[in-house]
Every structure is written in structure tokens, then in C-alpha cells.
Coordinates of N, CA and C in Angstrom, one line a residue:
X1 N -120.1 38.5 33.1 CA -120.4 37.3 33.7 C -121.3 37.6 34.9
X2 N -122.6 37.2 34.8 CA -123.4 37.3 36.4 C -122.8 36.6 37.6
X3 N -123.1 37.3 38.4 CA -122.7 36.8 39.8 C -123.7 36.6 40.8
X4 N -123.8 35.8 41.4 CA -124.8 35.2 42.1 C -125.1 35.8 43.4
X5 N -125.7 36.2 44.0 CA -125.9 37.2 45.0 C -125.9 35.9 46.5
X6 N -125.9 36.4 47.7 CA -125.2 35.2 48.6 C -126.6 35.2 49.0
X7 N -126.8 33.8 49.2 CA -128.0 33.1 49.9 C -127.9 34.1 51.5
X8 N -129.3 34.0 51.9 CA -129.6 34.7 53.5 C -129.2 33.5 54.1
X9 N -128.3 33.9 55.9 CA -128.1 32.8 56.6 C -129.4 31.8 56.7
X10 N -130.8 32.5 56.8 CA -132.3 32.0 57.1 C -132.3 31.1 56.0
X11 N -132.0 31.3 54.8 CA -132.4 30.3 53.7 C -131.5 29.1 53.7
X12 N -130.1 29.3 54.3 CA -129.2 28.5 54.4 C -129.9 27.1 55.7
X13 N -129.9 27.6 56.8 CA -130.5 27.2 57.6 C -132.0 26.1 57.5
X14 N -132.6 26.9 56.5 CA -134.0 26.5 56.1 C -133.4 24.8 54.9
X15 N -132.2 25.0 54.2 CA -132.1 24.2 53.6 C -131.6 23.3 54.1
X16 N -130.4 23.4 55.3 CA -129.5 21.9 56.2 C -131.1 21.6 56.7
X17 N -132.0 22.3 57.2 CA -133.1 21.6 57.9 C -133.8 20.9 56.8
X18 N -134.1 21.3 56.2 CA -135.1 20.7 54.9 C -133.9 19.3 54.5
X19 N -133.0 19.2 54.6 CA -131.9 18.5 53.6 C -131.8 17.1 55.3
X20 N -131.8 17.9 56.3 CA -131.5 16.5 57.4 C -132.9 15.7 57.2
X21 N -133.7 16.3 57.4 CA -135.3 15.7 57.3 C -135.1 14.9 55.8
X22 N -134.5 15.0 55.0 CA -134.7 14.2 53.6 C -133.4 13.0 53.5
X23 N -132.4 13.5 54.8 CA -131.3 12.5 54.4 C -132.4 11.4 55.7
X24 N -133.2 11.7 56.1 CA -133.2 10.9 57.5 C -134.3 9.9 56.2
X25 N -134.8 10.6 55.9 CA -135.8 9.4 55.1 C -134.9 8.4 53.8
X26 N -134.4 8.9 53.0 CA -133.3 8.4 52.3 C -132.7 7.5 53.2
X27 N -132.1 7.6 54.0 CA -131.2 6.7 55.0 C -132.2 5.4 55.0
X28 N -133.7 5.7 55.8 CA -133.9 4.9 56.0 C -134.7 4.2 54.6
X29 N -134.7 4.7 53.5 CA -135.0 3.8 52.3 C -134.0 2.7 52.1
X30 N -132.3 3.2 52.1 CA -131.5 2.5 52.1 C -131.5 1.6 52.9
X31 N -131.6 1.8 54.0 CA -131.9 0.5 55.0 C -133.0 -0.6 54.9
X32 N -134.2 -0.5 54.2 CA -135.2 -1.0 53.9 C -135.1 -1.7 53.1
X33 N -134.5 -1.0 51.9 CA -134.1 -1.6 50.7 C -132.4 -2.7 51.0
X34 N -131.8 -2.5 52.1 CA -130.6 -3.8 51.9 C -131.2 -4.7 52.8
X35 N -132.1 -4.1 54.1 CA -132.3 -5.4 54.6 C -133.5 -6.8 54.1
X36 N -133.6 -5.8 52.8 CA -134.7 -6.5 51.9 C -133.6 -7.9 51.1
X37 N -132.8 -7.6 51.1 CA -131.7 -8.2 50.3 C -131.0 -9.4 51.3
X38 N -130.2 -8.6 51.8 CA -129.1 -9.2 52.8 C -128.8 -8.4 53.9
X39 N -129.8 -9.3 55.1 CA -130.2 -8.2 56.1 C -128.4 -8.5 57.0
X40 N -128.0 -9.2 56.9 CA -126.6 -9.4 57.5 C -125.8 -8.1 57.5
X41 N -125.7 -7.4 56.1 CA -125.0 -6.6 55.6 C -125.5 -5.3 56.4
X42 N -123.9 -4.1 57.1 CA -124.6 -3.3 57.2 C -124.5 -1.9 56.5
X43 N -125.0 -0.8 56.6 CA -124.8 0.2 55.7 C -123.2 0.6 55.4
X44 N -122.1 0.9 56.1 CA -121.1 0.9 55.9 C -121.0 -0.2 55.4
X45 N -121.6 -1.7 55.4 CA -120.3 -2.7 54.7 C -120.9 -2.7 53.1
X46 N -122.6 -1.8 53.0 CA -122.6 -2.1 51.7 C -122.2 -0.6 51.1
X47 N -121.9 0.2 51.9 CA -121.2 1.4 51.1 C -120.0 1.2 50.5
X48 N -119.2 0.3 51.0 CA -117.8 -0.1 50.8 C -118.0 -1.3 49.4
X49 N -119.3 -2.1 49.4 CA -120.1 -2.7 48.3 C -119.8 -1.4 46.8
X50 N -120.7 -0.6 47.3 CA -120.8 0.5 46.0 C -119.6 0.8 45.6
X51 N -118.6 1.0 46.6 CA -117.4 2.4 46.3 C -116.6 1.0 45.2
X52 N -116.9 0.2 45.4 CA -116.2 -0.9 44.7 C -116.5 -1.2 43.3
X53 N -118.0 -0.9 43.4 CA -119.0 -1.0 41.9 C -118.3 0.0 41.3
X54 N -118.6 1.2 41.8 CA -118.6 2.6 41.1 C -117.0 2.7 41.1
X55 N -116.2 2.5 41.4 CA -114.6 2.5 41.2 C -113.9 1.0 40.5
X56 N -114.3 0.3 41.0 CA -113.5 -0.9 40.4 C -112.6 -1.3 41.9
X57 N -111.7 -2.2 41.3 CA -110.6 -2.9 42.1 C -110.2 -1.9 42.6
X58 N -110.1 -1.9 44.2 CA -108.9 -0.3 45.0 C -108.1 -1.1 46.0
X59 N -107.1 -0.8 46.1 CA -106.0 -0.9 47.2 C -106.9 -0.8 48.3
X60 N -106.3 -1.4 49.6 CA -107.0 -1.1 50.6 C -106.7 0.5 51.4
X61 N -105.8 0.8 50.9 CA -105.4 2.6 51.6 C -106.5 3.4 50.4
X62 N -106.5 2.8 49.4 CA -107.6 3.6 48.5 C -109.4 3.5 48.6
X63 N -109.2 2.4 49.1 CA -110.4 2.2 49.7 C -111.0 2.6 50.8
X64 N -109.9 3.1 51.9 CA -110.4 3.9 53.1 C -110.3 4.8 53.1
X65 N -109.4 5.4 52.0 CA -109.4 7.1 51.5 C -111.1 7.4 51.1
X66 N -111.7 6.4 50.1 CA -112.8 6.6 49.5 C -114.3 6.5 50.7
X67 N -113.7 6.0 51.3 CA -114.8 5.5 52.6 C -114.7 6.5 53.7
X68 N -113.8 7.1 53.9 CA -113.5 8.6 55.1 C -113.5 7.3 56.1
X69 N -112.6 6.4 56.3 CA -112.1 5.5 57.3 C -110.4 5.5 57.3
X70 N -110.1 5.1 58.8 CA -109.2 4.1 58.9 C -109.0 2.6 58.1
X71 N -107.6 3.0 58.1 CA -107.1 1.5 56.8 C -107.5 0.2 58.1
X72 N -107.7 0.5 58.9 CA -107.6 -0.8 59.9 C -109.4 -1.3 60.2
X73 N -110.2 0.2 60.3 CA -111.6 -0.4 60.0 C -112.2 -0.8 58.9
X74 N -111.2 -0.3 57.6 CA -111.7 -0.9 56.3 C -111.0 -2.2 56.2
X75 N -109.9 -2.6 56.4 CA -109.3 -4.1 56.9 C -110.5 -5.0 57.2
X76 N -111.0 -4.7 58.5 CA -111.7 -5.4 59.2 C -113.7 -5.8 58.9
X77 N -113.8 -4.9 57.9 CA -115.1 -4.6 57.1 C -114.6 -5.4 55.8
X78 N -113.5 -5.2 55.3 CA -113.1 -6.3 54.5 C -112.9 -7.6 54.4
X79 N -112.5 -8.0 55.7 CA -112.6 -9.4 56.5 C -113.7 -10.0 56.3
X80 N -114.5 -9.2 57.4 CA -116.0 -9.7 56.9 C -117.2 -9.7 55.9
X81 N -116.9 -8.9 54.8 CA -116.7 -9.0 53.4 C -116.3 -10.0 52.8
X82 N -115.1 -10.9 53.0 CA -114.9 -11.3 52.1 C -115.4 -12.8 53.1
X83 N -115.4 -13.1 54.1 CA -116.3 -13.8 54.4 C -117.1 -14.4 54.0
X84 N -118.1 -13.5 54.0 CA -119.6 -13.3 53.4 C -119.4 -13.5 51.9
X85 N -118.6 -13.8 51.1 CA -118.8 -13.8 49.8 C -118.7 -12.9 48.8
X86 N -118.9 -11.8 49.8 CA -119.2 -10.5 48.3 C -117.8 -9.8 47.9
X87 N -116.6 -9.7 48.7 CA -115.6 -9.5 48.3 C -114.2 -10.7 48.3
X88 N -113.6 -10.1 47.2 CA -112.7 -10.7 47.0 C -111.1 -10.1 47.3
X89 N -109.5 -10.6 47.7 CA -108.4 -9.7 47.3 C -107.8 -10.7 46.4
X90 N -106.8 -9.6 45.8 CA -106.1 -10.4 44.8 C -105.2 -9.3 44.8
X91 N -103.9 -9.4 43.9 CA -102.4 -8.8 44.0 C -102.8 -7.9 43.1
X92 N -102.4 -6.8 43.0 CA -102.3 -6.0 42.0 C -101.2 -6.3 40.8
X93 N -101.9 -6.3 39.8 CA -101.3 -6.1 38.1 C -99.8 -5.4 38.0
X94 N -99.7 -4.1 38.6 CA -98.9 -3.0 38.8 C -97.9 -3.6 39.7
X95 N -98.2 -3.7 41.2 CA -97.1 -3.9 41.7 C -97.7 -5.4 42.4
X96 N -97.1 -6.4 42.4 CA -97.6 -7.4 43.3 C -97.6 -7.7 44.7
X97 N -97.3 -6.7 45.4 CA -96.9 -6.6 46.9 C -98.0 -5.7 47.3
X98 N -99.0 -5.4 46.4 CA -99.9 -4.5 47.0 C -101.4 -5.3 46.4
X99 N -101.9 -5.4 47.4 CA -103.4 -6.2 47.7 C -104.5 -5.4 46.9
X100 N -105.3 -5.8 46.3 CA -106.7 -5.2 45.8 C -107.8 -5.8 46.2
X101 N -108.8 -5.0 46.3 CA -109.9 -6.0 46.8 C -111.3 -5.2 45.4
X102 N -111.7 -6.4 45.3 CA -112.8 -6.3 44.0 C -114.1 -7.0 44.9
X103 N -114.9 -6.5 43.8 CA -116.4 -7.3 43.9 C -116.2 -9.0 43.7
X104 N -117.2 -9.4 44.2 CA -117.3 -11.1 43.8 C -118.8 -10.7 42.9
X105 N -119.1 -11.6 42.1 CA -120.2 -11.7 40.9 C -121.5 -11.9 42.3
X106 N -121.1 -11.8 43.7 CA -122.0 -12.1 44.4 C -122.6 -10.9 44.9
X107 N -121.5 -10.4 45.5 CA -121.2 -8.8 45.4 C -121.9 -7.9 44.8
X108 N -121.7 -7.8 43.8 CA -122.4 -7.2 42.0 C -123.7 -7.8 42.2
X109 N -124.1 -8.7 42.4 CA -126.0 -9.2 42.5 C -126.2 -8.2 43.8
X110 N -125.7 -8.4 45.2 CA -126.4 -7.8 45.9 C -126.5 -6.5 46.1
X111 N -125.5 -5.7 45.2 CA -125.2 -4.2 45.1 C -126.3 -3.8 44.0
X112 N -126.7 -4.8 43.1 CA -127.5 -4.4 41.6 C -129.4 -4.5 42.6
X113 N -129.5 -5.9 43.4 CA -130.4 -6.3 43.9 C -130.9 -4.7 44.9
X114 N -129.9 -4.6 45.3 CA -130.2 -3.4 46.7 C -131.0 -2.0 46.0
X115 N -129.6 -1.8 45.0 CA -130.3 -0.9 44.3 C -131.7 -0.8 43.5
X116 N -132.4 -1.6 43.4 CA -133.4 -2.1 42.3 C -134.2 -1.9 43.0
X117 N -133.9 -2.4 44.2 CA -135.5 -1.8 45.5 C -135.3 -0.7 45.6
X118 N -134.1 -0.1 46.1 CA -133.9 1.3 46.2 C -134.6 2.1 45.0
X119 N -134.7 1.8 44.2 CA -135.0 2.9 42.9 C -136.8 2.4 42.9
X120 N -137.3 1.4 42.8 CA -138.6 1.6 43.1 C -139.0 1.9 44.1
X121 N -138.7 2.2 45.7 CA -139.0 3.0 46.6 C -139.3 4.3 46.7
X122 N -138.3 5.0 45.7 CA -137.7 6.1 45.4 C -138.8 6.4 44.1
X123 N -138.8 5.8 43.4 CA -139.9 6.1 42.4 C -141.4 6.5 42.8
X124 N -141.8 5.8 43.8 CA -143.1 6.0 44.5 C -143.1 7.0 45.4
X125 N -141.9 7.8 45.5 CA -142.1 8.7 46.6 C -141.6 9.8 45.5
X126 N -141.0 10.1 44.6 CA -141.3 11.1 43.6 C -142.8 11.1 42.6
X127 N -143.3 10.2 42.4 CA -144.3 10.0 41.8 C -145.4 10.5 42.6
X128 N -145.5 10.6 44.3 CA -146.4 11.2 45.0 C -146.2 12.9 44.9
X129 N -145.1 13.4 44.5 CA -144.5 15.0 44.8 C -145.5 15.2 43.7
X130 N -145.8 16.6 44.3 CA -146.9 17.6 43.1 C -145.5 17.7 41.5
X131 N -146.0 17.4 40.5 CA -144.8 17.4 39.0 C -144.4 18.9 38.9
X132 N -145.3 19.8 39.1 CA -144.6 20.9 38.8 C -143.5 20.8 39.8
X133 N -142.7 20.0 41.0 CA -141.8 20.5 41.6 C -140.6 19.3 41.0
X134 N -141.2 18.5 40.3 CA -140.0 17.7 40.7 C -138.6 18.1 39.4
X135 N -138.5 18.8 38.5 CA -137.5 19.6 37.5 C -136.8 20.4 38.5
X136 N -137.9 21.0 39.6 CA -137.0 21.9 40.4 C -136.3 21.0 41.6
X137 N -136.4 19.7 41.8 CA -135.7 18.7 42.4 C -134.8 18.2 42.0
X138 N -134.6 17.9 41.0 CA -133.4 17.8 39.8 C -132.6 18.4 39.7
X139 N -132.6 19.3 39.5 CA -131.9 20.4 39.7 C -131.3 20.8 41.0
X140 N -131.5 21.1 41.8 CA -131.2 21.2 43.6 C -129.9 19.9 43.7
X141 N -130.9 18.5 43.6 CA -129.7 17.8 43.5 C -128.6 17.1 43.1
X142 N -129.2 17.6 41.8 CA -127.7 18.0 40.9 C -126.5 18.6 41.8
X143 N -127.0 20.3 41.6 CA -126.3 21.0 42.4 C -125.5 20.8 43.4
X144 N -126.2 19.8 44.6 CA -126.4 19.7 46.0 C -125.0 18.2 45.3
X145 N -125.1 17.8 44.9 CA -124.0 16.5 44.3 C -123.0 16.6 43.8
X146 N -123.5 17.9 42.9 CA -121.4 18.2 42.2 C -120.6 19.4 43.6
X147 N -121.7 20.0 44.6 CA -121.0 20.5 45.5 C -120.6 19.5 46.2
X148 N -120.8 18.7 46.5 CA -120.9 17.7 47.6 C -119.2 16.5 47.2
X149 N -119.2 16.8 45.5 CA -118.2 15.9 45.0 C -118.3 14.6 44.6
X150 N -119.6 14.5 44.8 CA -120.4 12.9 44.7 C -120.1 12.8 43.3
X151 N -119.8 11.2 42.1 CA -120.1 10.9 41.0 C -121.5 11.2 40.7
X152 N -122.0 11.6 39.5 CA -123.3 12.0 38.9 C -123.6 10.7 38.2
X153 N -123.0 10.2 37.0 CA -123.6 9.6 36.2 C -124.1 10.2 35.1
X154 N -123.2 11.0 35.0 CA -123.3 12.2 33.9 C -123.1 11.3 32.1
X155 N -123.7 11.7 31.5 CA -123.2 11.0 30.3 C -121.6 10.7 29.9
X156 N -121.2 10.0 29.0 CA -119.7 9.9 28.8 C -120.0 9.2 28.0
X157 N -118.2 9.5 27.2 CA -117.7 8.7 25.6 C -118.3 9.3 24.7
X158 N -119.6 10.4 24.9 CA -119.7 11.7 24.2 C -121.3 10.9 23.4
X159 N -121.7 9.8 23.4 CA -123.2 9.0 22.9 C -124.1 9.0 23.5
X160 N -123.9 9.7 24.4 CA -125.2 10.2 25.1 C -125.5 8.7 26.3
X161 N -124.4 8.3 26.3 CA -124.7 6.7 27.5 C -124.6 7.6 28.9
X162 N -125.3 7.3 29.8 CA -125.2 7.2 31.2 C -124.2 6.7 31.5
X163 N -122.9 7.0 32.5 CA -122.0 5.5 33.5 C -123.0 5.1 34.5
X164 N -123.2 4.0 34.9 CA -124.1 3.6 35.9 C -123.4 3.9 36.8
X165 N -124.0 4.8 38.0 CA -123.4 5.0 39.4 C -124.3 4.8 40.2
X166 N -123.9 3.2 41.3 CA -124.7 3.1 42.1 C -124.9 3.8 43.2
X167 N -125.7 3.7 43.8 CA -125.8 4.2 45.2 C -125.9 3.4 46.7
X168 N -125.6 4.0 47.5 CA -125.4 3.5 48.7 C -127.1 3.8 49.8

């Protein structure tokens, strides 16, 4: 079995630098792309949007597990969520004393809508990269995502389908 020889501190270093400069432009794609939509909404409330897409109905302690928050800031982002339309609670199936909160069909438009700009933004800014690099882009963030623990959208059910995993 080969073993992988350890990256130089310099290369490591070279990559959080290379990797902040790329989350800072990503960030602000994301931002461009929701205030295109529903400028109300802010990045945390549509992250909490996605984690809902990409998981389904969650408890609210499962919700702020998935969010790296407090149950009382995701409470209160839920509040105004459900406000605004895009979320819903309802009782859990399982035990009825424990609350779920799901997407509203409103929800799902503005999480599908967000995304849709997101991915043509994103198209035009790979489309500008020289092609011989972008396989070697693919690859990195693959990598850079199953370390990270992020969902891929890896095929499943064995037919070669994609799961749609949205993004934030």
C-alpha cells in the first residue's frame, strides 16, 4: 500500500492562503447570488435554508447540531424563518412532544432560486480558468470536501443518479 509522503509546512500554508482568497470570493458569490433573490434573508438564515433541503425535516437540537450553533440562536433564526414564509414546525411522526421544522414550498423556491444564480456565476468563473487546470480543480475539491465532511452529491441507489446537494 503506498503511503503518501507529508505535505511541506510552506505548501500547507501556501494552500489556507490560496483557499481564504477563494472562500472570500465564493462568500461573496453567495451573497450576490441570495441578495438577488431575497435580499431580507441572511447568509446564516439561508444556510439553515439548505441544511433543511439537504437533510429534510430536523428537530431543532438537530438543527443546531448541523448549523455549529446554539439551540436558542437557531430558535430565534427559526422565528424569523418561519415568519418570512420559508419555514415551517410541525410535531414529529416519532414522538409528538418533539417539534420539527421543514422547508415551506416557499422555502424550496428560494433555496432552488439562490442556487441557480449561484451555479451560473460559478460557471463563468470556471469557464474563464485556463481547461487544462480545471480536472486538477475537481479533484482538490473533492478532496478538500470529503476532508472537510461536507455532503458531495456523490451518485446513489447504484444508477448512476446524482443526490442533489444544495449549497449555501
Amino acid at each position: 500500500m503506498p503511503t503518501s509522503s507529508p505535505v511541506p509546512e510552506s505548501d500547507i500554508e501556501a494552500m489556507v492562503h490560496a483557499l481564504l482568497i477563494a472562500s472570500r470570493l465564493l462568500v461573496a458569490v453567495s451573497a450576490r447570488s441570495l441578495a438577488a433573490v431575497e435580499e431580507t434573508l441572511t447568509l446564516p438564515q439561508f444556510r439553515m435554508l439548505v441544511a433543511l433541503e439537504n437533510r429534510g425535516p430536523l428537530s431543532l437540537s438537530r438543527l443546531a447540531e448541523e448549523l455549529g450553533v446554539q439551540p436558542s440562536t437557531a430558535m430565534r433564526m427559526i422565528d424569523r424563518l418561519a415568519a418570512a414564509g420559508v419555514v415551517a414546525r410541525g410535531a414529529s411522526e416519532v414522538d409528538r412532544r418533539t417539534s420539527v421544522i421543514s422547508l415551506t414550498d416557499t422555502g424550496r423556491r428560494t433555496v432552488e432560486e439562490v442556487t441557480e444564480r449561484r451555479k451560473g456565476e460559478l460557471t463563468g468563473i470556471v469557464a474563464a480558468m485556463p481547461a487544462g487546470q480545471r480536472r486538477g480543480l475537481i479533484e482538490a475539491l473533492q478532496a478538500f470536501t470529503e476532508a472537510g465532511g461536507e455532503p458531495s452529491g456523490e451518485p446513489s441507489g447504484g444508477r448512476g443518479e446524482r443526490r442533489r446537494v444544495a449549497g449555501w
